[in-house]
Short mmCIF file of C-alpha atoms and ligand atoms in Angstrom, two decimals:
data_model
loop_
_atom_site.label_atom_id
_atom_site.label_comp_id
_atom_site.label_asym_id
_atom_site.label_seq_id
_atom_site.Cartn_x
_atom_site.Cartn_y
_atom_site.Cartn_z
CA MET I 1 -20.75 -3.69 3.49
CA ASN I 2 -17.25 -4.71 2.51
CA LEU I 3 -15.00 -1.99 1.15
CA PHE I 4 -13.27 -4.38 -1.25
CA GLU I 5 -14.65 -7.65 -2.52
CA VAL I 6 -12.40 -9.77 -4.71
CA THR I 7 -14.12 -12.69 -6.40
CA GLY I 8 -12.47 -15.42 -8.46
CA VAL I 9 -9.65 -13.25 -9.76
CA SER I 10 -7.15 -14.87 -12.10
CA GLN I 11 -4.48 -13.15 -14.13
CA ASP I 12 -2.59 -14.53 -17.08
CA TYR I 13 -0.03 -12.29 -18.79
CA GLY I 14 0.12 -14.69 -21.73
CA TRP I 15 2.74 -17.16 -20.52
CA GLY I 16 0.93 -18.79 -17.59
CA GLN I 17 -1.22 -18.01 -14.57
CA VAL I 18 0.16 -15.42 -12.19
CA LEU I 19 -2.99 -15.21 -10.04
CA ASN I 20 -5.24 -18.21 -9.69
CA ASP I 21 -8.82 -17.90 -8.44
CA ILE I 22 -8.26 -15.34 -5.69
CA SER I 23 -11.24 -14.46 -3.50
CA PHE I 24 -11.27 -12.44 -0.29
CA HIS I 25 -12.88 -9.36 1.15
CA LEU I 26 -11.91 -6.47 3.31
CA ALA I 27 -13.98 -4.31 5.62
CA GLU I 28 -13.56 -0.56 5.90
CA GLY I 29 -10.89 0.50 8.39
CA GLU I 30 -8.85 -2.68 8.17
CA ASN I 31 -5.10 -2.75 8.24
CA PHE I 32 -4.32 -5.43 5.73
CA GLY I 33 -1.00 -6.87 4.58
CA ILE I 34 -0.16 -9.00 1.54
CA ILE I 35 2.91 -11.20 1.88
CA GLY I 36 4.50 -13.93 -0.22
CA PRO I 37 7.81 -14.80 -1.91
CA ASN I 38 9.18 -12.90 -4.93
CA GLY I 39 7.05 -13.51 -8.00
CA SER I 40 4.07 -14.88 -6.05
CA GLY I 41 1.77 -12.24 -7.59
CA LYS I 42 1.61 -9.56 -4.89
CA SER I 43 2.12 -6.54 -7.16
CA THR I 44 -0.24 -7.98 -9.74
CA LEU I 45 -2.93 -8.45 -7.08
CA ILE I 46 -2.48 -4.89 -5.86
CA ARG I 47 -2.77 -3.53 -9.40
CA VAL I 48 -5.99 -5.49 -9.86
CA ILE I 49 -7.45 -4.31 -6.54
CA SER I 50 -6.66 -0.68 -7.28
CA GLY I 51 -8.27 -0.84 -10.73
CA LEU I 52 -4.99 -0.29 -12.62
CA LEU I 53 -5.22 -3.72 -14.24
CA SER I 54 -8.31 -5.61 -15.42
CA PRO I 55 -7.87 -9.28 -14.52
CA SER I 56 -8.23 -12.06 -17.11
CA GLN I 57 -11.02 -13.49 -14.95
CA GLY I 58 -13.03 -12.50 -11.92
CA GLU I 59 -14.03 -9.18 -10.46
CA VAL I 60 -13.11 -6.60 -7.85
CA ARG I 61 -15.84 -4.54 -6.24
CA PHE I 62 -15.16 -1.35 -4.33
CA ARG I 63 -18.05 -0.14 -2.16
CA GLY I 64 -20.25 -2.68 -3.94
CA LYS I 65 -19.49 -1.42 -7.45
CA PRO I 66 -17.09 -3.04 -9.96
CA VAL I 67 -13.84 -1.10 -9.67
CA HIS I 68 -13.51 -0.73 -13.46
CA THR I 69 -16.86 1.11 -13.69
CA TYR I 70 -15.57 4.08 -11.65
CA ARG I 71 -14.34 7.13 -13.48
CA LYS I 72 -10.60 7.57 -13.01
CA LYS I 73 -10.90 10.80 -11.06
CA GLU I 74 -13.71 9.44 -8.89
CA LEU I 75 -11.58 6.42 -7.98
CA ALA I 76 -8.56 8.62 -7.23
CA ARG I 77 -10.59 10.48 -4.61
CA GLN I 78 -11.17 7.16 -2.87
CA ILE I 79 -8.01 5.16 -3.40
CA ALA I 80 -4.38 6.33 -3.29
CA VAL I 81 -1.77 3.95 -4.66
CA LEU I 82 1.96 3.94 -4.03
CA GLU I 83 3.40 1.62 -6.62
CA GLN I 84 6.63 -0.27 -6.08
CA GLU I 85 8.75 2.07 -8.18
CA GLY I 86 7.06 5.25 -6.99
CA THR I 87 7.27 8.88 -8.09
CA ALA I 88 10.92 9.23 -7.32
CA LEU I 89 12.92 10.72 -10.12
CA LEU I 90 10.74 13.51 -11.42
CA PRO I 91 12.54 16.88 -11.41
CA PHE I 92 9.64 18.58 -9.60
CA SER I 93 9.84 20.21 -6.21
CA VAL I 94 8.63 18.33 -3.15
CA LYS I 95 5.71 20.71 -2.83
CA ASP I 96 4.68 20.29 -6.48
CA VAL I 97 4.69 16.51 -6.14
CA VAL I 98 2.58 16.67 -2.99
CA ALA I 99 0.23 19.12 -4.74
CA MET I 100 -0.41 16.45 -7.40
CA GLY I 101 -2.31 14.61 -4.67
CA ARG I 102 -4.96 17.36 -4.88
CA TYR I 103 -5.63 16.92 -8.63
CA PRO I 104 -8.50 14.44 -8.24
CA TRP I 105 -10.30 17.06 -6.17
CA LEU I 106 -9.85 20.06 -8.48
CA LYS I 107 -12.80 21.28 -10.49
CA LEU I 108 -12.40 21.31 -14.25
CA PHE I 109 -9.97 24.07 -15.39
CA SER I 110 -9.42 25.30 -11.85
CA ASP I 111 -6.16 25.45 -9.96
CA ILE I 112 -5.08 24.73 -6.38
CA ASN I 113 -7.06 26.99 -4.01
CA SER I 114 -6.33 28.17 -0.48
CA GLU I 115 -7.95 25.11 1.07
CA ASP I 116 -5.72 22.86 -1.07
CA GLU I 117 -2.72 24.96 0.00
CA ARG I 118 -3.66 24.48 3.63
CA ILE I 119 -3.91 20.69 3.20
CA ILE I 120 -0.56 20.54 1.37
CA ALA I 121 1.19 22.61 4.06
CA GLU I 122 -0.28 20.48 6.83
CA VAL I 123 0.86 17.25 5.16
CA LEU I 124 4.36 18.64 4.54
CA LYS I 125 4.65 19.56 8.21
CA THR I 126 3.25 16.24 9.44
CA LEU I 127 5.82 14.27 7.47
CA GLY I 128 8.73 16.57 8.34
CA LEU I 129 9.11 17.77 4.74
CA TRP I 130 8.33 21.45 5.26
CA GLU I 131 12.02 22.49 5.26
CA VAL I 132 12.75 20.66 1.98
CA ARG I 133 9.53 21.68 0.21
CA ALA I 134 11.33 23.69 -2.49
CA LYS I 135 13.93 21.01 -3.29
CA PRO I 136 13.63 18.88 -6.43
CA VAL I 137 12.60 15.35 -5.36
CA ASN I 138 15.39 13.77 -7.41
CA THR I 139 17.95 15.37 -5.09
CA LEU I 140 16.50 13.71 -1.97
CA SER I 141 17.53 10.45 -0.33
CA GLY I 142 15.48 7.30 -0.96
CA GLY I 143 13.95 7.57 2.50
CA GLN I 144 12.84 11.16 1.98
CA ARG I 145 11.50 10.36 -1.50
CA GLN I 146 9.32 7.64 -0.02
CA LEU I 147 7.99 10.16 2.50
CA VAL I 148 7.19 12.49 -0.42
CA SER I 149 5.21 9.70 -2.12
CA LEU I 150 3.36 9.15 1.13
CA ALA I 151 2.74 12.89 1.47
CA ARG I 152 1.24 12.99 -2.01
CA ALA I 153 -1.07 10.11 -1.06
CA MET I 154 -2.06 11.91 2.16
CA ALA I 155 -2.85 15.11 0.29
CA GLN I 156 -5.16 13.02 -1.86
CA GLN I 157 -7.29 12.36 1.28
CA PRO I 158 -8.35 8.89 0.14
CA SER I 159 -10.44 6.45 2.14
CA ALA I 160 -8.13 3.60 1.16
CA LEU I 161 -4.36 3.59 0.86
CA ILE I 162 -2.60 0.89 -1.16
CA LEU I 163 1.18 0.54 -0.85
CA ASP I 164 3.48 -1.83 -2.69
CA GLU I 165 6.58 -2.58 -0.61
CA PRO I 166 6.84 0.92 0.85
CA THR I 167 9.95 0.13 2.88
CA THR I 168 12.11 -1.82 0.43
CA TYR I 169 15.55 -0.18 -0.03
CA LEU I 170 15.05 2.01 3.04
CA ASP I 171 17.38 1.94 6.04
CA ILE I 172 15.83 0.70 9.25
CA GLY I 173 15.18 4.18 10.65
CA HIS I 174 13.25 5.23 7.54
CA GLN I 175 11.42 1.88 7.45
CA VAL I 176 10.05 2.54 10.91
CA LEU I 177 9.35 6.19 10.12
CA VAL I 178 7.26 5.32 7.04
CA MET I 179 5.40 2.56 8.88
CA GLN I 180 4.69 4.80 11.87
CA HIS I 181 3.29 7.56 9.65
CA VAL I 182 1.03 5.06 7.91
CA ARG I 183 -0.06 3.67 11.27
CA ARG I 184 -0.79 7.08 12.74
CA TRP I 185 -2.78 8.05 9.67
CA TYR I 186 -4.71 4.80 9.90
CA MET I 187 -5.40 5.24 13.64
CA GLU I 188 -6.35 8.92 13.45
CA GLN I 189 -8.37 8.98 10.24
CA GLY I 190 -9.70 5.42 10.14
CA ILE I 191 -8.55 4.88 6.56
CA THR I 192 -8.21 1.37 5.16
CA VAL I 193 -4.64 0.28 4.50
CA ILE I 194 -3.54 -2.47 2.15
CA MET I 195 0.18 -3.00 1.88
CA VAL I 196 2.50 -5.47 0.30
CA LEU I 197 5.34 -6.18 2.67
CA HIS I 198 8.56 -7.98 1.97
CA ASP I 199 9.56 -8.14 5.61
CA LEU I 200 7.64 -10.65 7.71
CA ASN I 201 8.63 -8.91 10.93
CA LEU I 202 7.17 -5.61 9.78
CA ALA I 203 4.05 -7.51 8.70
CA GLY I 204 3.79 -9.08 12.17
CA GLN I 205 4.27 -5.74 13.82
CA TYR I 206 2.08 -3.45 11.73
CA CYS I 207 -0.73 -5.51 10.14
CA ASP I 208 -3.84 -6.88 11.81
CA GLN I 209 -4.93 -9.04 8.88
CA LEU I 210 -2.69 -10.82 6.39
CA LEU I 211 -3.03 -12.63 3.12
CA LEU I 212 -0.23 -15.00 2.18
CA LEU I 213 0.26 -15.70 -1.52
CA GLU I 214 2.11 -18.71 -2.87
CA GLN I 215 2.54 -19.01 -6.64
CA GLY I 216 -0.55 -16.99 -7.36
CA GLN I 217 -2.81 -18.75 -4.88
CA ILE I 218 -3.98 -17.87 -1.40
CA ARG I 219 -2.07 -20.02 1.05
CA ALA I 220 -3.50 -18.34 4.16
CA TRP I 221 -5.76 -15.41 4.97
CA GLY I 222 -6.84 -14.11 8.37
CA LYS I 223 -5.49 -12.64 11.58
CA ALA I 224 -1.77 -11.84 11.34
CA ALA I 225 -0.88 -14.05 14.31
CA GLU I 226 -2.56 -17.04 12.64
CA VAL I 227 -1.19 -16.51 9.14
CA LEU I 228 2.33 -16.13 10.55
CA ASP I 229 2.47 -19.78 11.54
CA GLU I 230 6.01 -21.20 11.71
CA GLY I 231 5.22 -24.31 9.65
CA THR I 232 3.31 -22.39 6.95
CA ILE I 233 5.92 -19.66 6.59
CA THR I 234 8.83 -22.13 6.54
CA SER I 235 7.19 -24.12 3.76
CA VAL I 236 6.17 -21.11 1.64
CA TYR I 237 9.53 -19.32 1.89
CA ARG I 238 11.51 -22.59 1.71
CA THR I 239 13.89 -21.74 4.48
CA GLY I 240 14.20 -22.66 8.13
CA LEU I 241 12.69 -20.03 10.39
CA ILE I 242 12.04 -19.83 14.09
CA LYS I 243 9.00 -17.96 15.29
CA VAL I 244 9.39 -15.95 18.48
CA ASN I 245 7.18 -13.50 20.29
CA HIS I 246 8.37 -9.92 20.32
CA PRO I 247 9.60 -9.43 23.91
CA VAL I 248 7.87 -6.05 24.27
CA LEU I 249 4.97 -6.05 21.81
CA GLY I 250 4.09 -9.75 21.92
CA VAL I 251 3.59 -9.94 18.14
CA PRO I 252 5.08 -12.78 16.04
CA GLN I 253 8.59 -12.29 14.68
CA PHE I 254 10.89 -14.62 12.73
CA LEU I 255 14.56 -15.48 13.12
CA LEU I 256 16.64 -17.41 10.59
CA ALA I 257 17.11 -20.97 11.83
CA SER I 258 20.54 -21.51 10.30
CA VAL I 259 23.65 -19.59 9.25
P1 ADP A 1 5.51 -10.09 -6.74
O1 ADP A 1 5.09 -8.66 -6.59
O2 ADP A 1 4.92 -11.00 -5.72
O3 ADP A 1 7.00 -10.24 -6.78
P2 ADP A 1 4.42 -9.86 -9.43
O4 ADP A 1 2.95 -9.71 -9.34
O5 ADP A 1 5.23 -8.65 -9.71
O6 ADP A 1 4.96 -10.64 -8.13
O7 ADP A 1 4.77 -10.91 -10.55
C1 ADP A 1 4.23 -12.22 -10.60
C2 ADP A 1 4.74 -12.90 -11.86
O8 ADP A 1 4.20 -12.24 -13.00
C3 ADP A 1 6.25 -12.84 -12.02
O9 ADP A 1 6.69 -14.04 -12.59
C4 ADP A 1 6.46 -11.68 -12.96
O10 ADP A 1 7.64 -11.84 -13.71
C5 ADP A 1 5.23 -11.76 -13.85
N1 ADP A 1 4.80 -10.45 -14.38
C6 ADP A 1 4.53 -9.33 -13.66
N2 ADP A 1 4.12 -8.32 -14.46
C7 ADP A 1 4.12 -8.80 -15.71
C8 ADP A 1 3.80 -8.25 -17.00
N3 ADP A 1 3.38 -6.98 -17.14
N4 ADP A 1 3.92 -9.06 -18.08
C9 ADP A 1 4.33 -10.35 -17.96
N5 ADP A 1 4.64 -10.93 -16.79
C10 ADP A 1 4.55 -10.18 -15.68
MG1 MG A 2 6.10 -6.86 -6.33
#
């Protein structure tokens, strides 16, 4: 059975169509990327998939059941979402923010127990946040804040992780760090990952399957190496690009064709 099944989804915010008849599906354990130019509908699609937004038309099923029929807490045990703007500026400590990931699992009126504490500590150590656990998140760098958001999602122990541009605004070292943590989590736990990526080279390097959006429609969907076709990408992004193979990894990468 497919984990996610998206059928005929369209979204209209009132001024025109932002998503137009989107259908695709995703098996459990996939590593799936959504790419497309600014404004092509990526964030909207992610909000629809994760049940945060009911589309004007069409339906999303998660494990065979319409996503909007799940109770909020039930869905949060299954799907963790890192939205584009993230947790960031709350004046809570790193540990408190990560602890929020456990809320969907708490019984009514009960607090974090020793098992939750163990999970939180393990996640903090895995992501290298143990030393800063008492610091308010709004005093951390952008890169560390993004790791805190990821840590909160990990503490949630979801079966699917949805990330909206997790590496935008991060320096290259933190970009790789965030992507490597997601990859390791995906490889070790077999979770399903859906991420919107701005950077085509990261998409080529870290995603197995890709969906390319152009003005609210699916332009291509399939294996990353096939979707990242030089002609397709050049036409969708309206700029000259040269596709090369990564000299070490062999995955597709793009260079700008002109100065
Ligand atoms: P992307 O993430 O690919 O940049 P979005 O899904 O954020 O694209 O946006 C697609 C289009 O929908 C854009 O033109 C954006 O301005 C518009 N849009 C997004 N959210 C809303 C909203 N809540 N109300 C009205 N228009 C919106
Ligand atoms: Mg977006």
